[in-house]
């Protein structure tokens, strides 16, 4: 069965430092991959997505992700985090009928 | 961008009562809507896929008689939790598909006493 793994339940990063959130997927010759952010009281917001083409994807809020087929990974990165980036981040993989398979999420904590 | 609303944002009810949650796409028409349930500190669990004008498709283990879904128009889907019990307390999130993307509502916090 398809599954998406986010190995880190939470990550603490100092403000201004770089960030990498890990995501591994288990299925799909050409996976459709997404990163979403969930802030308290707000709906899930799409940061970026990968369907095909350039394996380095640029998203909103300064985030990027790189698709690596050989590693079945789609890690999210940001060169310098801001306190407002503190939130829960979810990696997801699309399957037929537009359904999404979700990772367990990674909570990002920002140290001042 | 595409906006999805949910109403109510939170609700508290007594055990045994039914609760209806509305999901609306405000500025686009959504042929397909999804209902999710999210437990504390956990990921989203897909409950059902709702297509306008047809019966919803429920995921394995989700009781369709307990979680009634109606998708009567291209902008509105409703989830009714019937005879709610404390174990139904959760955060319910809907999403609507438009193109190749899903847009999410802000969620509804249901607490059953």
PDB file of N, CA and C in Angstrom, chain A residues 6 9 34 36 38 41-46 49 51 88 90-91 95 97-105 107, chain B residues 32 34 36 38 41-46 48-49 51 57 59 91 93 97 99-107:
ATOM      1  N   UNK A   6       7.219  10.701   7.223  1.00  0.00           N
ATOM      2  CA  UNK A   6       7.952  11.859   7.706  1.00  0.00           C
ATOM      3  C   UNK A   6       8.618  11.408   9.002  1.00  0.00           C
ATOM      4  N   UNK A   9       9.104  13.732  14.061  1.00  0.00           N
ATOM      5  CA  UNK A   9       7.842  14.189  14.640  1.00  0.00           C
ATOM      6  C   UNK A   9       7.908  15.690  14.893  1.00  0.00           C
ATOM      7  N   UNK A  34       3.326  16.644  -2.647  1.00  0.00           N
ATOM      8  CA  UNK A  34       2.908  17.939  -2.130  1.00  0.00           C
ATOM      9  C   UNK A  34       3.515  18.178  -0.746  1.00  0.00           C
ATOM     10  N   UNK A  36       2.332  20.660   2.510  1.00  0.00           N
ATOM     11  CA  UNK A  36       1.342  21.577   3.060  1.00  0.00           C
ATOM     12  C   UNK A  36       1.820  22.057   4.424  1.00  0.00           C
ATOM     13  N   UNK A  38       0.253  23.661   8.096  1.00  0.00           N
ATOM     14  CA  UNK A  38      -0.959  23.857   8.898  1.00  0.00           C
ATOM     15  C   UNK A  38      -0.607  24.699  10.111  1.00  0.00           C
ATOM     16  N   UNK A  41      -5.578  27.334  13.781  1.00  0.00           N
ATOM     17  CA  UNK A  41      -6.702  28.166  13.396  1.00  0.00           C
ATOM     18  C   UNK A  41      -6.808  28.456  11.910  1.00  0.00           C
ATOM     19  N   UNK A  42      -5.903  27.903  11.142  1.00  0.00           N
ATOM     20  CA  UNK A  42      -5.933  28.138   9.698  1.00  0.00           C
ATOM     21  C   UNK A  42      -6.010  26.818   8.959  1.00  0.00           C
ATOM     22  N   UNK A  43      -6.523  26.891   7.760  1.00  0.00           N
ATOM     23  CA  UNK A  43      -6.591  25.695   6.934  1.00  0.00           C
ATOM     24  C   UNK A  43      -5.229  25.304   6.401  1.00  0.00           C
ATOM     25  N   UNK A  44      -5.139  24.103   5.940  1.00  0.00           N
ATOM     26  CA  UNK A  44      -3.912  23.636   5.310  1.00  0.00           C
ATOM     27  C   UNK A  44      -3.624  24.466   4.065  1.00  0.00           C
ATOM     28  N   UNK A  45      -2.390  24.881   3.950  1.00  0.00           N
ATOM     29  CA  UNK A  45      -1.992  25.714   2.816  1.00  0.00           C
ATOM     30  C   UNK A  45      -0.925  24.992   2.015  1.00  0.00           C
ATOM     31  N   UNK A  46      -1.101  24.971   0.712  1.00  0.00           N
ATOM     32  CA  UNK A  46      -0.135  24.333  -0.156  1.00  0.00           C
ATOM     33  C   UNK A  46       1.122  25.185  -0.267  1.00  0.00           C
ATOM     34  N   UNK A  49       4.337  21.814  -4.976  1.00  0.00           N
ATOM     35  CA  UNK A  49       3.952  20.509  -5.487  1.00  0.00           C
ATOM     36  C   UNK A  49       4.896  20.107  -6.608  1.00  0.00           C
ATOM     37  N   UNK A  51       4.905  17.466  -9.973  1.00  0.00           N
ATOM     38  CA  UNK A  51       4.243  16.495 -10.827  1.00  0.00           C
ATOM     39  C   UNK A  51       5.234  15.876 -11.794  1.00  0.00           C
ATOM     40  N   UNK A  88       2.888  23.128  11.669  1.00  0.00           N
ATOM     41  CA  UNK A  88       2.969  21.702  11.356  1.00  0.00           C
ATOM     42  C   UNK A  88       3.068  21.570   9.844  1.00  0.00           C
ATOM     43  N   UNK A  90       3.113  19.000   6.504  1.00  0.00           N
ATOM     44  CA  UNK A  90       2.693  17.689   6.040  1.00  0.00           C
ATOM     45  C   UNK A  90       3.149  17.459   4.612  1.00  0.00           C
ATOM     46  N   UNK A  91       3.692  16.291   4.406  1.00  0.00           N
ATOM     47  CA  UNK A  91       4.024  15.838   3.062  1.00  0.00           C
ATOM     48  C   UNK A  91       2.887  14.919   2.606  1.00  0.00           C
ATOM     49  N   UNK A  95      -2.836  10.210  -5.316  1.00  0.00           N
ATOM     50  CA  UNK A  95      -3.157   8.988  -6.009  1.00  0.00           C
ATOM     51  C   UNK A  95      -4.358   9.260  -6.890  1.00  0.00           C
ATOM     52  N   UNK A  97      -8.009   9.713  -8.522  1.00  0.00           N
ATOM     53  CA  UNK A  97      -9.205  10.392  -8.023  1.00  0.00           C
ATOM     54  C   UNK A  97      -8.860  11.545  -7.085  1.00  0.00           C
ATOM     55  N   UNK A  98      -7.680  12.114  -7.288  1.00  0.00           N
ATOM     56  CA  UNK A  98      -7.269  13.306  -6.543  1.00  0.00           C
ATOM     57  C   UNK A  98      -7.104  13.063  -5.050  1.00  0.00           C
ATOM     58  N   UNK A  99      -7.157  11.840  -4.605  1.00  0.00           N
ATOM     59  CA  UNK A  99      -6.975  11.579  -3.184  1.00  0.00           C
ATOM     60  C   UNK A  99      -5.518  11.764  -2.798  1.00  0.00           C
ATOM     61  N   UNK A 100      -5.315  12.101  -1.547  1.00  0.00           N
ATOM     62  CA  UNK A 100      -3.972  12.317  -1.033  1.00  0.00           C
ATOM     63  C   UNK A 100      -3.657  11.332   0.080  1.00  0.00           C
ATOM     64  N   UNK A 101      -2.433  10.839   0.039  1.00  0.00           N
ATOM     65  CA  UNK A 101      -1.920  10.014   1.124  1.00  0.00           C
ATOM     66  C   UNK A 101      -1.006  10.914   1.947  1.00  0.00           C
ATOM     67  N   UNK A 102      -1.239  10.975   3.248  1.00  0.00           N
ATOM     68  CA  UNK A 102      -0.556  11.959   4.078  1.00  0.00           C
ATOM     69  C   UNK A 102       0.525  11.334   4.946  1.00  0.00           C
ATOM     70  N   UNK A 103       1.587  12.094   5.131  1.00  0.00           N
ATOM     71  CA  UNK A 103       2.560  11.749   6.156  1.00  0.00           C
ATOM     72  C   UNK A 103       2.011  12.162   7.512  1.00  0.00           C
ATOM     73  N   UNK A 104       2.709  11.768   8.547  1.00  0.00           N
ATOM     74  CA  UNK A 104       2.241  12.019   9.917  1.00  0.00           C
ATOM     75  C   UNK A 104       2.457  13.459  10.349  1.00  0.00           C
ATOM     76  N   UNK A 105       3.241  14.194   9.593  1.00  0.00           N
ATOM     77  CA  UNK A 105       3.477  15.587   9.933  1.00  0.00           C
ATOM     78  C   UNK A 105       4.740  15.785  10.753  1.00  0.00           C
ATOM     79  N   UNK A 107       6.303  18.809  13.284  1.00  0.00           N
ATOM     80  CA  UNK A 107       6.069  20.089  13.947  1.00  0.00           C
ATOM     81  C   UNK A 107       7.378  20.862  13.976  1.00  0.00           C
TER      82      UNK A 107
ATOM     83  N   UNK B  32     -15.463  17.520  -6.822  1.00  0.00           N
ATOM     84  CA  UNK B  32     -15.088  16.553  -5.802  1.00  0.00           C
ATOM     85  C   UNK B  32     -14.681  17.258  -4.522  1.00  0.00           C
ATOM     86  N   UNK B  34     -13.577  16.364  -0.301  1.00  0.00           N
ATOM     87  CA  UNK B  34     -13.070  15.308   0.571  1.00  0.00           C
ATOM     88  C   UNK B  34     -13.319  15.695   2.026  1.00  0.00           C
ATOM     89  N   UNK B  36     -11.957  14.834   5.903  1.00  0.00           N
ATOM     90  CA  UNK B  36     -10.877  14.241   6.672  1.00  0.00           C
ATOM     91  C   UNK B  36     -11.188  14.368   8.158  1.00  0.00           C
ATOM     92  N   UNK B  38      -8.890  14.530  11.789  1.00  0.00           N
ATOM     93  CA  UNK B  38      -7.529  14.672  12.296  1.00  0.00           C
ATOM     94  C   UNK B  38      -7.555  14.558  13.804  1.00  0.00           C
ATOM     95  N   UNK B  41      -2.215  15.733  17.222  1.00  0.00           N
ATOM     96  CA  UNK B  41      -0.830  15.394  16.917  1.00  0.00           C
ATOM     97  C   UNK B  41      -0.714  14.257  15.905  1.00  0.00           C
ATOM     98  N   UNK B  42      -1.716  14.091  15.094  1.00  0.00           N
ATOM     99  CA  UNK B  42      -1.670  13.064  14.060  1.00  0.00           C
ATOM    100  C   UNK B  42      -2.000  13.662  12.699  1.00  0.00           C
ATOM    101  N   UNK B  43      -1.819  12.832  11.714  1.00  0.00           N
ATOM    102  CA  UNK B  43      -2.056  13.291  10.355  1.00  0.00           C
ATOM    103  C   UNK B  43      -3.534  13.249  10.011  1.00  0.00           C
ATOM    104  N   UNK B  44      -3.844  13.651   8.807  1.00  0.00           N
ATOM    105  CA  UNK B  44      -5.223  13.619   8.345  1.00  0.00           C
ATOM    106  C   UNK B  44      -5.595  12.213   7.905  1.00  0.00           C
ATOM    107  N   UNK B  45      -6.767  11.806   8.280  1.00  0.00           N
ATOM    108  CA  UNK B  45      -7.286  10.519   7.848  1.00  0.00           C
ATOM    109  C   UNK B  45      -8.458  10.774   6.904  1.00  0.00           C
ATOM    110  N   UNK B  46      -8.323  10.321   5.685  1.00  0.00           N
ATOM    111  CA  UNK B  46      -9.400  10.499   4.730  1.00  0.00           C
ATOM    112  C   UNK B  46     -10.592   9.656   5.144  1.00  0.00           C
ATOM    113  N   UNK B  48     -13.903  10.163   3.478  1.00  0.00           N
ATOM    114  CA  UNK B  48     -14.744   9.895   2.311  1.00  0.00           C
ATOM    115  C   UNK B  48     -14.459  10.889   1.204  1.00  0.00           C
ATOM    116  N   UNK B  49     -14.774  10.448   0.004  1.00  0.00           N
ATOM    117  CA  UNK B  49     -14.686  11.291  -1.181  1.00  0.00           C
ATOM    118  C   UNK B  49     -16.100  11.554  -1.656  1.00  0.00           C
ATOM    119  N   UNK B  51     -18.621  13.247  -4.439  1.00  0.00           N
ATOM    120  CA  UNK B  51     -18.799  13.787  -5.785  1.00  0.00           C
ATOM    121  C   UNK B  51     -20.201  14.355  -5.916  1.00  0.00           C
ATOM    122  N   UNK B  57     -18.036   8.094  -1.512  1.00  0.00           N
ATOM    123  CA  UNK B  57     -17.233   6.875  -1.393  1.00  0.00           C
ATOM    124  C   UNK B  57     -16.483   6.922  -0.076  1.00  0.00           C
ATOM    125  N   UNK B  59     -13.993   5.529   2.977  1.00  0.00           N
ATOM    126  CA  UNK B  59     -12.794   4.728   3.189  1.00  0.00           C
ATOM    127  C   UNK B  59     -13.113   3.556   4.112  1.00  0.00           C
ATOM    128  N   UNK B  91     -11.194  16.772  15.046  1.00  0.00           N
ATOM    129  CA  UNK B  91     -11.096  17.923  14.153  1.00  0.00           C
ATOM    130  C   UNK B  91     -11.423  17.426  12.753  1.00  0.00           C
ATOM    131  N   UNK B  93     -11.930  18.160   8.767  1.00  0.00           N
ATOM    132  CA  UNK B  93     -11.466  19.078   7.734  1.00  0.00           C
ATOM    133  C   UNK B  93     -12.021  18.649   6.388  1.00  0.00           C
ATOM    134  N   UNK B  97     -11.512  19.938  -4.575  1.00  0.00           N
ATOM    135  CA  UNK B  97     -10.516  19.874  -5.646  1.00  0.00           C
ATOM    136  C   UNK B  97     -10.879  20.835  -6.760  1.00  0.00           C
ATOM    137  N   UNK B  99      -8.904  21.754 -10.465  1.00  0.00           N
ATOM    138  CA  UNK B  99      -7.725  21.448 -11.255  1.00  0.00           C
ATOM    139  C   UNK B  99      -7.006  20.285 -10.623  1.00  0.00           C
ATOM    140  N   UNK B 100      -5.704  20.416 -10.464  1.00  0.00           N
ATOM    141  CA  UNK B 100      -4.921  19.326  -9.884  1.00  0.00           C
ATOM    142  C   UNK B 100      -4.575  19.585  -8.427  1.00  0.00           C
ATOM    143  N   UNK B 101      -5.320  20.437  -7.791  1.00  0.00           N
ATOM    144  CA  UNK B 101      -4.989  20.819  -6.426  1.00  0.00           C
ATOM    145  C   UNK B 101      -6.218  20.720  -5.525  1.00  0.00           C
ATOM    146  N   UNK B 102      -5.947  20.467  -4.245  1.00  0.00           N
ATOM    147  CA  UNK B 102      -7.002  20.489  -3.243  1.00  0.00           C
ATOM    148  C   UNK B 102      -6.861  21.745  -2.408  1.00  0.00           C
ATOM    149  N   UNK B 103      -7.998  22.351  -2.094  1.00  0.00           N
ATOM    150  CA  UNK B 103      -8.022  23.529  -1.240  1.00  0.00           C
ATOM    151  C   UNK B 103      -8.795  23.172   0.023  1.00  0.00           C
ATOM    152  N   UNK B 104      -8.235  23.554   1.148  1.00  0.00           N
ATOM    153  CA  UNK B 104      -8.739  23.064   2.427  1.00  0.00           C
ATOM    154  C   UNK B 104      -9.513  24.118   3.194  1.00  0.00           C
ATOM    155  N   UNK B 105     -10.547  23.651   3.865  1.00  0.00           N
ATOM    156  CA  UNK B 105     -11.243  24.498   4.806  1.00  0.00           C
ATOM    157  C   UNK B 105     -10.447  24.610   6.094  1.00  0.00           C
ATOM    158  N   UNK B 106     -10.827  25.528   6.969  1.00  0.00           N
ATOM    159  CA  UNK B 106     -10.080  25.748   8.214  1.00  0.00           C
ATOM    160  C   UNK B 106     -10.348  24.697   9.280  1.00  0.00           C
ATOM    161  N   UNK B 107     -11.323  23.835   9.033  1.00  0.00           N
ATOM    162  CA  UNK B 107     -11.590  22.766   9.985  1.00  0.00           C
ATOM    163  C   UNK B 107     -12.701  23.101  10.968  1.00  0.00           C
TER     164      UNK B 107
END
